[in-house]
Tab-separated table of C-alpha atoms in Angstrom:
chain	number	residue	atom	x	y	z
A	5	MET	CA	-72.920	70.034	-22.746
A	6	ALA	CA	-69.223	70.910	-21.988
A	7	ALA	CA	-70.234	73.119	-18.603
A	8	PRO	CA	-71.601	70.116	-16.623
A	9	VAL	CA	-68.851	67.529	-18.046
A	10	GLY	CA	-65.972	69.487	-16.733
A	11	ARG	CA	-67.978	70.389	-13.504
A	12	TRP	CA	-68.674	66.531	-12.932
A	13	ARG	CA	-64.859	66.436	-13.755
A	14	VAL	CA	-63.529	68.343	-10.862
A	15	LEU	CA	-66.078	66.982	-9.039
A	16	VAL	CA	-63.885	63.309	-8.915
A	17	ALA	CA	-61.133	64.960	-8.269
A	18	ALA	CA	-62.145	66.753	-5.307
A	19	LEU	CA	-63.487	63.489	-4.194
A	20	ALA	CA	-60.165	61.619	-4.563
A	21	ALA	CA	-57.640	64.037	-2.947
A	22	LEU	CA	-60.266	63.695	-0.116
A	23	VAL	CA	-59.808	60.452	-0.030
A	24	SER	CA	-57.171	60.362	0.047
A	25	VAL	CA	-56.074	63.134	3.065
A	26	VAL	CA	-58.575	61.068	5.563
A	27	ALA	CA	-56.239	57.648	4.239
A	28	ALA	CA	-52.423	59.704	4.888
A	29	ALA	CA	-54.436	61.209	8.262
A	30	ALA	CA	-55.814	57.158	9.852
A	31	PRO	CA	-53.648	55.361	12.253
A	32	ALA	CA	-51.484	52.587	10.602
A	33	ALA	CA	-53.065	49.089	10.992
A	34	PRO	CA	-50.973	47.453	13.348
A	35	ALA	CA	-48.860	45.098	11.933
A	36	ALA	CA	-49.399	41.100	11.863
A	37	PRO	CA	-46.973	39.239	14.636
A	38	ALA	CA	-44.145	37.684	12.939
A	39	ALA	CA	-43.748	34.341	13.033
A	40	PRO	CA	-41.144	32.311	15.012
A	41	ALA	CA	-38.716	31.655	12.927
A	42	ALA	CA	-38.218	27.881	13.076
A	43	GLU	CA	-35.380	26.719	15.601
A	44	GLN	CA	-32.184	25.468	12.363
A	45	PRO	CA	-32.112	21.072	13.107
A	46	ARG	CA	-28.698	20.634	14.265
A	47	ILE	CA	-25.930	17.442	12.272
A	48	THR	CA	-24.964	14.340	14.434
A	49	ILE	CA	-21.599	12.666	13.190
A	50	THR	CA	-21.072	9.393	14.254
A	51	PHE	CA	-17.482	8.734	14.741
A	52	PHE	CA	-17.029	4.794	15.248
A	53	TRP	CA	-12.961	4.266	16.315
A	54	GLY	CA	-10.956	1.590	18.259
A	55	ASP	CA	-8.367	1.803	20.691
A	56	GLY	CA	-5.271	2.076	19.167
A	57	CYS	CA	-5.587	2.700	15.867
A	58	PRO	CA	-3.611	4.441	13.929
A	59	HIS	CA	-6.148	6.205	11.544
A	60	CYS	CA	-9.398	6.266	14.160
A	61	GLU	CA	-6.452	8.847	16.047
A	62	ALA	CA	-5.482	10.914	13.079
A	63	LEU	CA	-9.072	11.437	11.756
A	64	ARG	CA	-10.431	12.814	15.232
A	65	PRO	CA	-8.976	15.691	15.338
A	66	PHE	CA	-10.653	16.776	12.390
A	67	LEU	CA	-13.855	16.067	13.204
A	68	ASP	CA	-13.203	17.701	16.503
A	69	GLU	CA	-12.678	21.067	14.269
A	70	LEU	CA	-16.200	19.651	12.623
A	71	ASP	CA	-17.606	19.368	16.221
A	72	ALA	CA	-16.850	22.545	17.063
A	73	ARG	CA	-19.024	24.398	14.757
A	74	PRO	CA	-22.585	25.683	15.941
A	75	ARG	CA	-25.399	23.107	15.372
A	76	VAL	CA	-23.207	19.792	14.896
A	77	ASP	CA	-22.703	17.732	17.546
A	78	LEU	CA	-19.418	14.908	17.342
A	79	VAL	CA	-20.950	11.538	18.633
A	80	ALA	CA	-17.898	8.847	19.353
A	81	PHE	CA	-18.370	5.187	19.782
A	82	GLU	CA	-15.053	2.887	20.187
A	83	VAL	CA	-15.905	-0.527	19.313
A	84	TRP	CA	-12.797	-2.736	19.763
A	85	TYR	CA	-13.373	-3.449	23.761
A	86	ASP	CA	-16.869	-2.173	23.454
A	87	ALA	CA	-19.056	-5.436	22.962
A	88	ASP	CA	-23.016	-2.504	22.975
A	89	ASN	CA	-20.953	-0.308	21.354
A	90	ARG	CA	-19.931	-3.223	18.251
A	91	GLY	CA	-23.671	-3.866	18.272
A	92	ARG	CA	-24.345	0.161	17.920
A	93	PHE	CA	-21.778	0.060	15.034
A	94	VAL	CA	-23.187	-3.664	12.927
A	95	ARG	CA	-27.325	-1.312	13.144
A	96	ALA	CA	-25.828	1.533	11.889
A	97	ALA	CA	-23.579	-0.110	8.913
A	98	ALA	CA	-26.438	-2.354	8.601
A	99	ALA	CA	-28.531	0.811	8.243
A	100	HIS	CA	-26.339	2.677	5.472
A	101	GLY	CA	-26.699	-0.446	3.704
A	102	ILE	CA	-22.268	-1.337	4.231
A	103	GLU	CA	-20.708	-3.648	6.240
A	104	ALA	CA	-19.749	-3.187	9.400
A	105	SER	CA	-15.602	-4.300	9.711
A	106	ALA	CA	-13.911	-1.073	9.085
A	107	VAL	CA	-12.623	1.348	11.567
A	108	PRO	CA	-12.163	4.281	11.342
A	109	ALA	CA	-16.064	5.094	10.228
A	110	VAL	CA	-18.316	8.123	9.953
A	111	PHE	CA	-22.137	8.640	9.034
A	112	ALA	CA	-23.172	11.789	8.560
A	113	GLY	CA	-26.561	12.677	6.582
A	114	GLY	CA	-27.305	9.347	5.718
A	115	ARG	CA	-24.085	9.091	4.174
A	116	ALA	CA	-21.008	6.742	5.572
A	117	TRP	CA	-17.397	6.982	4.940
A	118	ILE	CA	-15.305	4.237	6.170
A	119	GLY	CA	-10.846	4.657	6.585
A	120	ASP	CA	-9.158	7.893	6.980
A	121	SER	CA	-8.087	9.685	3.218
A	122	ASP	CA	-7.772	12.792	1.863
A	123	ALA	CA	-10.910	12.038	-0.666
A	124	ASN	CA	-13.277	11.384	2.488
A	125	ARG	CA	-12.662	14.247	4.952
A	126	GLU	CA	-12.994	17.045	1.576
A	127	SER	CA	-16.592	14.485	1.721
A	128	ILE	CA	-17.464	14.535	5.398
A	129	ALA	CA	-16.932	18.853	5.050
A	130	ALA	CA	-18.947	18.929	1.906
A	131	THR	CA	-21.347	17.172	2.996
A	132	VAL	CA	-21.368	19.318	6.691
A	133	GLU	CA	-21.022	22.479	4.820
A	134	ALA	CA	-24.243	20.971	2.587
A	135	LEU	CA	-26.323	20.390	5.884
A	136	LEU	CA	-25.747	23.678	7.439
A	137	ALA	CA	-26.878	25.399	4.492
A	138	GLY	CA	-30.133	23.076	4.371
A	139	GLU	CA	-29.592	21.255	1.397
A	140	PRO	CA	-29.533	17.751	1.015
A	141	ALA	CA	-26.722	15.744	1.302
A	142	ARG	CA	-26.124	13.649	-1.661
A	143	ALA	CA	-25.455	17.817	-3.514
A	144	ALA	CA	-22.185	17.594	-1.439
A	145	GLN	CA	-20.881	14.713	-3.878
A	146	PRO	CA	-16.730	16.223	-3.793
A	147	GLU	CA	-16.627	17.598	-7.843
A	148	GLY	CA	-15.226	14.452	-10.307
A	149	GLU	CA	-16.052	11.187	-7.137
A	150	ASP	CA	-18.173	9.444	-9.183
A	151	GLU	CA	-15.314	9.510	-12.058
A	152	GLU	CA	-12.807	7.635	-9.979
A	153	VAL	CA	-16.202	5.091	-8.855
A	154	VAL	CA	-15.658	1.494	-10.159
A	155	ASP	CA	-17.172	-1.651	-10.983
A	156	VAL	CA	-14.446	-4.996	-10.450
A	157	PRO	CA	-16.152	-7.863	-11.162
A	158	LEU	CA	-17.098	-9.532	-7.987
A	159	VAL	CA	-16.145	-7.172	-5.523
A	160	GLY	CA	-18.589	-4.754	-6.820
A	161	ARG	CA	-18.141	-0.630	-6.749
A	162	HIS	CA	-15.245	0.313	-5.609
A	163	ASP	CA	-14.073	4.391	-5.212
A	164	LEU	CA	-10.084	4.251	-6.618
A	165	ALA	CA	-9.826	8.004	-5.203
A	166	GLY	CA	-10.882	7.250	-1.632
A	167	ASP	CA	-8.923	4.079	-1.704
A	168	SER	CA	-5.347	5.645	-0.304
A	169	LEU	CA	-3.800	2.169	-0.128
A	170	VAL	CA	-3.062	1.579	-4.192
A	171	TRP	CA	0.048	2.599	-4.292
A	172	ALA	CA	1.197	1.791	-1.111
A	173	THR	CA	0.050	-1.869	-2.652
A	174	ALA	CA	1.355	-1.388	-5.776
A	175	LEU	CA	4.995	-0.019	-4.717
A	176	ILE	CA	5.288	-2.757	-2.243
A	177	ALA	CA	4.316	-5.811	-4.515
A	178	LEU	CA	6.775	-4.468	-6.337
A	179	ALA	CA	9.491	-4.737	-4.261
A	180	ASP	CA	8.170	-8.721	-3.505
A	181	GLY	CA	8.837	-9.255	-6.771
A	182	PHE	CA	11.867	-9.039	-7.192
A	183	ASN	CA	12.904	-12.021	-5.658
A	184	PRO	CA	15.581	-13.757	-5.437
A	185	CYS	CA	14.542	-17.756	-4.970
A	186	SER	CA	11.863	-17.523	-7.161
A	187	LEU	CA	13.977	-16.234	-10.188
A	188	TRP	CA	15.850	-18.492	-9.231
A	189	VAL	CA	13.555	-21.362	-9.271
A	190	LEU	CA	11.548	-20.089	-12.648
A	191	THR	CA	15.293	-20.121	-14.749
A	192	ILE	CA	15.831	-23.735	-13.668
A	193	LEU	CA	12.212	-24.422	-14.594
A	194	LEU	CA	12.407	-22.914	-18.342
A	195	ALA	CA	15.730	-23.741	-18.490
A	196	MET	CA	15.518	-27.469	-18.767
A	197	LEU	CA	11.884	-26.828	-20.286
A	198	LEU	CA	14.120	-25.172	-23.229
A	199	ARG	CA	15.690	-28.334	-23.849
A	200	THR	CA	12.249	-30.302	-25.155
A	201	GLY	CA	12.426	-27.086	-28.357
A	202	SER	CA	8.867	-26.122	-28.039
A	203	ARG	CA	7.449	-23.052	-28.068
A	204	GLY	CA	3.720	-24.042	-26.997
A	205	ARG	CA	5.346	-26.832	-23.877
A	206	VAL	CA	7.194	-23.476	-22.272
A	207	ALA	CA	4.592	-21.517	-22.175
A	208	LEU	CA	1.458	-23.668	-21.095
A	209	ILE	CA	3.685	-25.599	-18.409
A	210	GLY	CA	5.644	-22.205	-17.536
A	211	GLY	CA	2.141	-20.572	-17.339
A	212	ALA	CA	0.558	-23.908	-14.892
A	213	TYR	CA	3.769	-22.509	-13.376
A	214	LEU	CA	3.394	-18.786	-12.451
A	215	VAL	CA	-1.139	-19.522	-12.509
A	216	THR	CA	0.082	-21.934	-9.878
A	217	ALA	CA	2.419	-20.036	-7.904
A	218	ALA	CA	0.107	-16.854	-7.592
A	219	ALA	CA	-2.634	-18.467	-6.495
A	220	VAL	CA	-0.544	-19.497	-3.500
A	221	TYR	CA	0.079	-16.969	-2.461
A	222	GLY	CA	-3.092	-14.980	-2.644
A	223	VAL	CA	-4.309	-17.676	-0.564
A	224	PHE	CA	-1.039	-16.936	1.992
A	225	LEU	CA	-1.848	-13.110	1.740
A	226	ALA	CA	-5.267	-13.768	2.591
A	227	GLY	CA	-5.169	-15.740	5.361
A	228	LEU	CA	-2.417	-13.367	7.347
A	229	PHE	CA	-4.570	-10.897	5.916
A	230	GLY	CA	-7.683	-12.706	8.032
A	231	ALA	CA	-4.842	-13.374	10.965
A	232	LEU	CA	-4.374	-10.641	11.718
A	233	THR	CA	-7.608	-8.801	11.240
A	234	VAL	CA	-8.967	-11.459	14.165
A	235	VAL	CA	-6.324	-9.541	16.874
A	236	ASP	CA	-7.279	-6.605	18.332
A	237	TYR	CA	-5.013	-3.863	16.859
A	238	SER	CA	-3.451	-2.097	19.528
A	239	TRP	CA	0.215	-0.517	20.402
A	240	TRP	CA	2.202	-3.877	20.679
A	241	LEU	CA	0.860	-5.690	17.820
A	242	ARG	CA	2.852	-2.642	15.689
A	243	ILE	CA	5.821	-3.519	17.834
A	244	GLY	CA	6.124	-6.773	17.307
A	245	VAL	CA	5.465	-6.556	13.315
A	246	ALA	CA	7.805	-3.626	13.552
A	247	ALA	CA	10.920	-6.395	15.594
A	248	PHE	CA	9.853	-8.635	12.656
A	249	ALA	CA	10.227	-6.208	9.946
A	250	PHE	CA	13.758	-5.383	11.806
A	251	ALA	CA	15.037	-8.978	11.677
A	252	PHE	CA	14.033	-9.930	8.621
A	253	ALA	CA	15.824	-6.251	7.121
A	254	ALA	CA	18.719	-7.477	8.717
A	255	VAL	CA	19.079	-11.129	7.894
A	256	ASN	CA	19.037	-9.674	4.508
A	257	VAL	CA	21.481	-7.508	4.644
A	258	LYS	CA	23.625	-9.431	6.259
A	259	ASP	CA	23.411	-11.557	3.194
A	260	TYR	CA	24.585	-9.272	0.904
A	261	PHE	CA	28.098	-8.999	2.446
A	262	TRP	CA	27.958	-12.537	3.958
A	263	PHE	CA	25.903	-14.696	1.646
A	264	GLY	CA	25.397	-18.046	2.359
A	265	ARG	CA	26.951	-17.595	6.375
A	266	GLY	CA	24.956	-18.101	9.315
A	267	VAL	CA	20.513	-17.168	8.647
A	268	SER	CA	19.695	-17.170	5.565
A	269	LEU	CA	16.347	-16.008	4.510
A	270	THR	CA	16.778	-18.436	1.248
A	271	ILE	CA	15.823	-22.107	0.212
A	272	PRO	CA	17.739	-24.791	1.827
A	273	ASP	CA	20.279	-26.720	-0.369
A	274	ARG	CA	18.599	-29.984	0.665
A	275	TYR	CA	16.060	-28.801	-1.508
A	276	LYS	CA	17.648	-27.168	-4.689
A	277	PRO	CA	18.799	-31.128	-6.483
A	278	ARG	CA	15.437	-32.252	-5.917
A	279	ILE	CA	13.389	-28.672	-7.251
A	280	ALA	CA	16.367	-29.424	-10.441
A	281	ARG	CA	14.950	-33.369	-10.997
A	282	GLY	CA	11.582	-31.712	-10.674
A	283	GLY	CA	12.283	-29.273	-13.540
A	284	ARG	CA	13.873	-32.163	-15.701
A	285	SER	CA	10.676	-33.968	-15.421
A	286	LEU	CA	8.889	-32.105	-16.884
A	287	ALA	CA	10.914	-32.287	-19.883
A	288	PHE	CA	9.929	-35.909	-21.004
A	289	GLU	CA	9.241	-35.336	-24.541
A	290	ASP	CA	7.353	-38.924	-23.835
A	291	ARG	CA	5.255	-38.349	-20.555
A	292	ARG	CA	1.073	-36.910	-21.632
A	293	LEU	CA	0.185	-33.159	-20.978
A	294	PRO	CA	-2.053	-33.756	-18.763
A	295	ALA	CA	0.270	-35.845	-16.388
A	296	VAL	CA	3.271	-32.603	-16.746
A	297	LEU	CA	0.384	-30.120	-15.768
A	298	ALA	CA	-0.463	-32.292	-12.385
A	299	LEU	CA	3.924	-32.533	-11.785
A	300	THR	CA	3.845	-28.992	-12.718
A	301	VAL	CA	1.348	-27.813	-10.130
A	302	GLY	CA	1.975	-30.125	-7.511
A	303	LEU	CA	5.528	-28.762	-8.100
A	304	ALA	CA	4.911	-24.982	-8.173
A	305	ALA	CA	2.865	-25.115	-5.250
A	306	GLY	CA	5.522	-26.872	-3.517
A	307	VAL	CA	7.861	-24.581	-4.361
A	308	SER	CA	5.976	-22.306	-2.933
A	309	LEU	CA	6.257	-23.398	0.418
A	310	LEU	CA	9.491	-23.271	0.019
A	311	GLU	CA	9.665	-19.181	-1.046
A	312	LEU	CA	8.033	-18.173	2.180
A	313	PRO	CA	11.234	-17.691	4.612
A	314	CYS	CA	12.592	-16.095	1.196
A	315	THR	CA	9.621	-13.317	1.318
A	316	ALA	CA	7.492	-13.240	4.028
A	317	GLY	CA	8.980	-9.583	5.765
A	318	PHE	CA	6.167	-7.393	2.846
A	319	PRO	CA	3.351	-9.424	3.327
A	320	VAL	CA	3.388	-9.396	6.442
A	321	VAL	CA	4.379	-4.973	6.377
A	322	TRP	CA	1.359	-5.291	3.755
A	323	SER	CA	-1.175	-7.319	5.300
A	324	ASN	CA	-0.381	-4.866	8.453
A	325	LEU	CA	-1.166	-2.268	6.597
A	326	LEU	CA	-4.263	-3.163	5.498
A	327	ALA	CA	-5.571	-4.680	8.935
A	328	SER	CA	-5.068	-1.460	10.581
A	329	ARG	CA	-6.452	0.915	8.794
A	330	GLY	CA	-10.023	-0.852	8.283
A	331	THR	CA	-9.971	-2.238	5.206
A	332	SER	CA	-13.148	-4.170	3.629
A	333	ASP	CA	-13.448	-7.758	2.303
A	334	ALA	CA	-14.375	-5.907	-0.973
A	335	GLU	CA	-11.085	-3.777	-1.144
A	336	PHE	CA	-8.670	-6.575	0.407
A	337	ALA	CA	-10.120	-8.523	-2.614
A	338	LEU	CA	-9.443	-5.446	-5.431
A	339	LEU	CA	-6.087	-4.819	-3.724
A	340	LEU	CA	-5.034	-8.115	-3.447
A	341	SER	CA	-5.785	-8.608	-6.930
A	342	ILE	CA	-3.653	-4.951	-7.831
A	343	TYR	CA	-1.060	-7.030	-5.176
A	344	LEU	CA	-0.791	-10.197	-7.807
A	345	VAL	CA	-0.135	-8.915	-10.651
A	346	ILE	CA	2.318	-6.226	-9.650
A	347	PHE	CA	4.347	-9.401	-7.610
A	348	LEU	CA	4.608	-11.122	-11.182
A	349	VAL	CA	5.707	-8.146	-13.073
A	350	ASP	CA	9.295	-9.739	-13.246
A	351	GLU	CA	8.065	-12.903	-13.496
A	352	LEU	CA	6.005	-12.777	-16.662
A	353	VAL	CA	8.911	-10.510	-18.040
A	354	VAL	CA	11.402	-13.307	-17.482
A	355	PHE	CA	9.037	-16.695	-19.036
A	356	GLY	CA	8.031	-13.203	-21.598
A	357	VAL	CA	11.828	-13.513	-22.762
A	358	ALA	CA	11.837	-16.812	-22.444
A	359	VAL	CA	9.681	-18.395	-24.679
A	360	THR	CA	10.035	-15.594	-27.604
A	361	ALA	CA	13.497	-16.262	-27.426
A	362	MET	CA	13.617	-19.737	-26.898
A	363	ARG	CA	16.958	-19.019	-24.390
A	364	ILE	CA	17.562	-17.927	-20.892
A	365	GLY	CA	19.835	-16.928	-18.328
A	366	ARG	CA	20.113	-17.506	-14.492
A	367	VAL	CA	20.437	-16.297	-12.046
A	368	GLU	CA	23.468	-15.974	-9.749
A	369	GLU	CA	25.288	-15.729	-6.066
A	370	ARG	CA	25.647	-11.646	-7.301
A	371	HIS	CA	22.231	-10.962	-8.638
A	372	GLY	CA	20.949	-12.467	-5.207
A	373	ARG	CA	22.463	-10.679	-3.302
A	374	LEU	CA	21.550	-7.304	-5.156
A	375	LEU	CA	17.939	-8.421	-4.408
A	376	LYS	CA	18.786	-9.104	-0.592
A	377	LEU	CA	20.042	-5.806	-0.235
A	378	GLY	CA	17.882	-3.622	-1.530
A	379	GLY	CA	15.069	-5.396	-0.256
A	380	GLY	CA	16.311	-6.066	3.119
A	381	VAL	CA	16.984	-1.791	2.988
A	382	LEU	CA	13.520	-1.905	2.005
A	383	MET	CA	12.217	-2.917	4.571
A	384	GLY	CA	13.901	-1.552	7.530
A	385	VAL	CA	12.764	1.362	5.989
A	386	LEU	CA	8.876	0.881	6.318
A	387	ALA	CA	9.771	-0.820	9.882
A	388	VAL	CA	10.975	2.334	10.790
A	389	VAL	CA	7.675	4.367	8.627
A	390	MET	CA	5.782	1.925	10.326
A	391	LEU	CA	6.693	2.824	13.505
A	392	VAL	CA	7.333	6.491	13.427
A	393	ASP	CA	4.029	7.698	11.071
A	394	PRO	CA	2.557	4.160	9.746
A	395	GLY	CA	-0.406	6.891	7.321
A	396	LEU	CA	3.296	8.010	5.180
A	397	LEU	CA	2.887	4.575	2.572
A	398	GLU	CA	-0.845	6.002	2.311
A	399	ARG	CA	-0.624	8.909	1.506
A	400	PRO	CA	1.220	8.656	-3.025
A	401	ALA	CA	3.561	11.164	-2.798
A	402	GLY	CA	5.191	10.044	0.927
A	403	ALA	CA	4.897	5.763	-0.468
A	404	VAL	CA	6.955	7.305	-3.081
A	405	ALA	CA	9.478	9.118	-1.177
A	406	VAL	CA	9.474	6.039	1.076
A	407	PHE	CA	10.914	3.672	-1.666
A	408	GLY	CA	12.601	6.439	-2.851
A	409	VAL	CA	14.759	6.598	0.611
A	410	ALA	CA	15.614	3.000	0.295
A	411	ALA	CA	16.677	3.263	-3.321
A	412	ALA	CA	19.140	5.459	-1.920
A	413	ILE	CA	20.577	4.319	1.168
A	414	THR	CA	20.869	0.828	-1.000
A	415	ALA	CA	22.812	3.044	-3.852
A	416	ALA	CA	25.066	4.712	-0.769
A	417	THR	CA	25.647	1.107	0.013
A	418	LEU	CA	26.868	0.048	-2.954
A	419	LEU	CA	28.952	3.066	-3.275
A	420	ALA	CA	30.541	2.544	0.169
A	421	HIS	CA	30.799	-1.149	-0.636
A	422	GLY	CA	32.698	-0.651	-3.982
A	423	LEU	CA	35.346	1.551	-3.042
A	424	TRP	CA	36.277	-0.310	0.852
A	425	ARG	CA	36.921	-3.746	-1.469
A	426	ARG	CA	38.899	-1.943	-4.183
A	427	PRO	CA	42.374	-3.420	-4.335
A	428	ARG	CA	44.491	-0.641	-3.079
A	429	ARG	CA	48.190	-0.196	-5.743
A	430	PRO	CA	51.292	-0.965	-4.166
A	431	PRO	CA	53.535	0.918	-2.631
A	432	VAL	CA	56.159	2.156	-5.625
A	433	PRO	CA	59.493	1.846	-4.407
A	434	ARG	CA	61.747	4.543	-4.082
A	435	PRO	CA	64.796	4.446	-6.566
A	436	ARG	CA	67.917	2.996	-4.670
A	437	ASP	CA	70.777	5.542	-4.462
A	438	ARG	CA	72.966	2.828	-5.773
A	439	ARG	CA	76.581	4.868	-4.871
A	440	SER	CA	78.813	3.412	-2.415
A	441	PRO	CA	79.050	4.721	1.297
A	442	ARG	CA	82.458	4.807	1.076
A	443	ARG	CA	81.626	7.286	-1.892
A	444	GLU	CA	79.219	9.404	-0.189
A	445	SER	CA	81.469	9.304	2.869
A	446	ILE	CA	83.713	10.710	0.903
A	447	GLN	CA	81.695	13.242	-1.256
A	448	ARG	CA	80.587	14.490	3.028
A	449	GLY	CA	83.767	14.330	4.397
């Protein structure tokens, strides 16, 4: 049986070799035609801008660089002077669930960006990269972006990383808070209240005064911002605000050298006795607390209106900065709250020391002159920045540099003025020669 089995194996091997030879010799079957590559979709970036908006002009070169890439199209619409484009802006914003209240505005891949900032540019570039790679736009979120988004009561979700005006708001509010007019009124009021000897009364009435003053000032800031947003932002408005800032700076610097002479941004002298009488009326212990609080609110509202000429420069510059950037109402509400809190820091410190120690010092003329010099110099530097590069205030390093330059100029002015006013020593008289002329002539002979 071994022989048949061996022959079967040889036969199977021979058939396998024959099949392989035939297969190798047969012509190859034609390959199926390759499916045509699907045409890659194009990416559209929609850009809404305003003629005269400096932030739109700053953002345009960045968008032009993206437009130069393959499969990227940039479509721009001017919305300040074109009603049809404004309608497009409103419809695009509504489709993305945002408010069409600010430019520059960029839409791409189902996402929207309002304003120009480093964070927005990085996010736009990342979104375009993701769309070019065929990925969803949501994956293009920059790392850590969600960590900077906070929920603000009555405002909503806000991206602090993308808001470049927080630093400028904080620094301008801090400078605005050191207002000699408001500090003088607060110290006068606290001095009157401290005579009662009641820490609780001082805390309650003083707190009501500060809250009312902050509320009135907040209404003024909101009205000023609203007025500037209604007016179409253009070059003439920018120059007009800068000219106002220069005038404000000149008057305040003048008050340092010639206090009380000529035009002065301060509370008129005719109102100061009335303010002092109002403070004394709040110190009467026989009056009921509701009546005292009502008088406090009225006094604070009236004094706040009188103080506006002392500090109007900073609110105008700040509101113009926000209006030119196209800040939305929600962003303005958050920045306004930051402004008011920082604006009250110095007054809260004075108020806290008075309540704790039950004593208070007064703002003298020399203190007011120093504050006016610092505020005037800072206002002048801000006016120059508004004309040269308004976007400098939107960068943290730029805002700090602006205030550093103002502080350096103020310190140099104080040093130069101190040296100039230093009394000169009278020349030391030379000792007279007690020798008589006759003796001198004899010696010469």
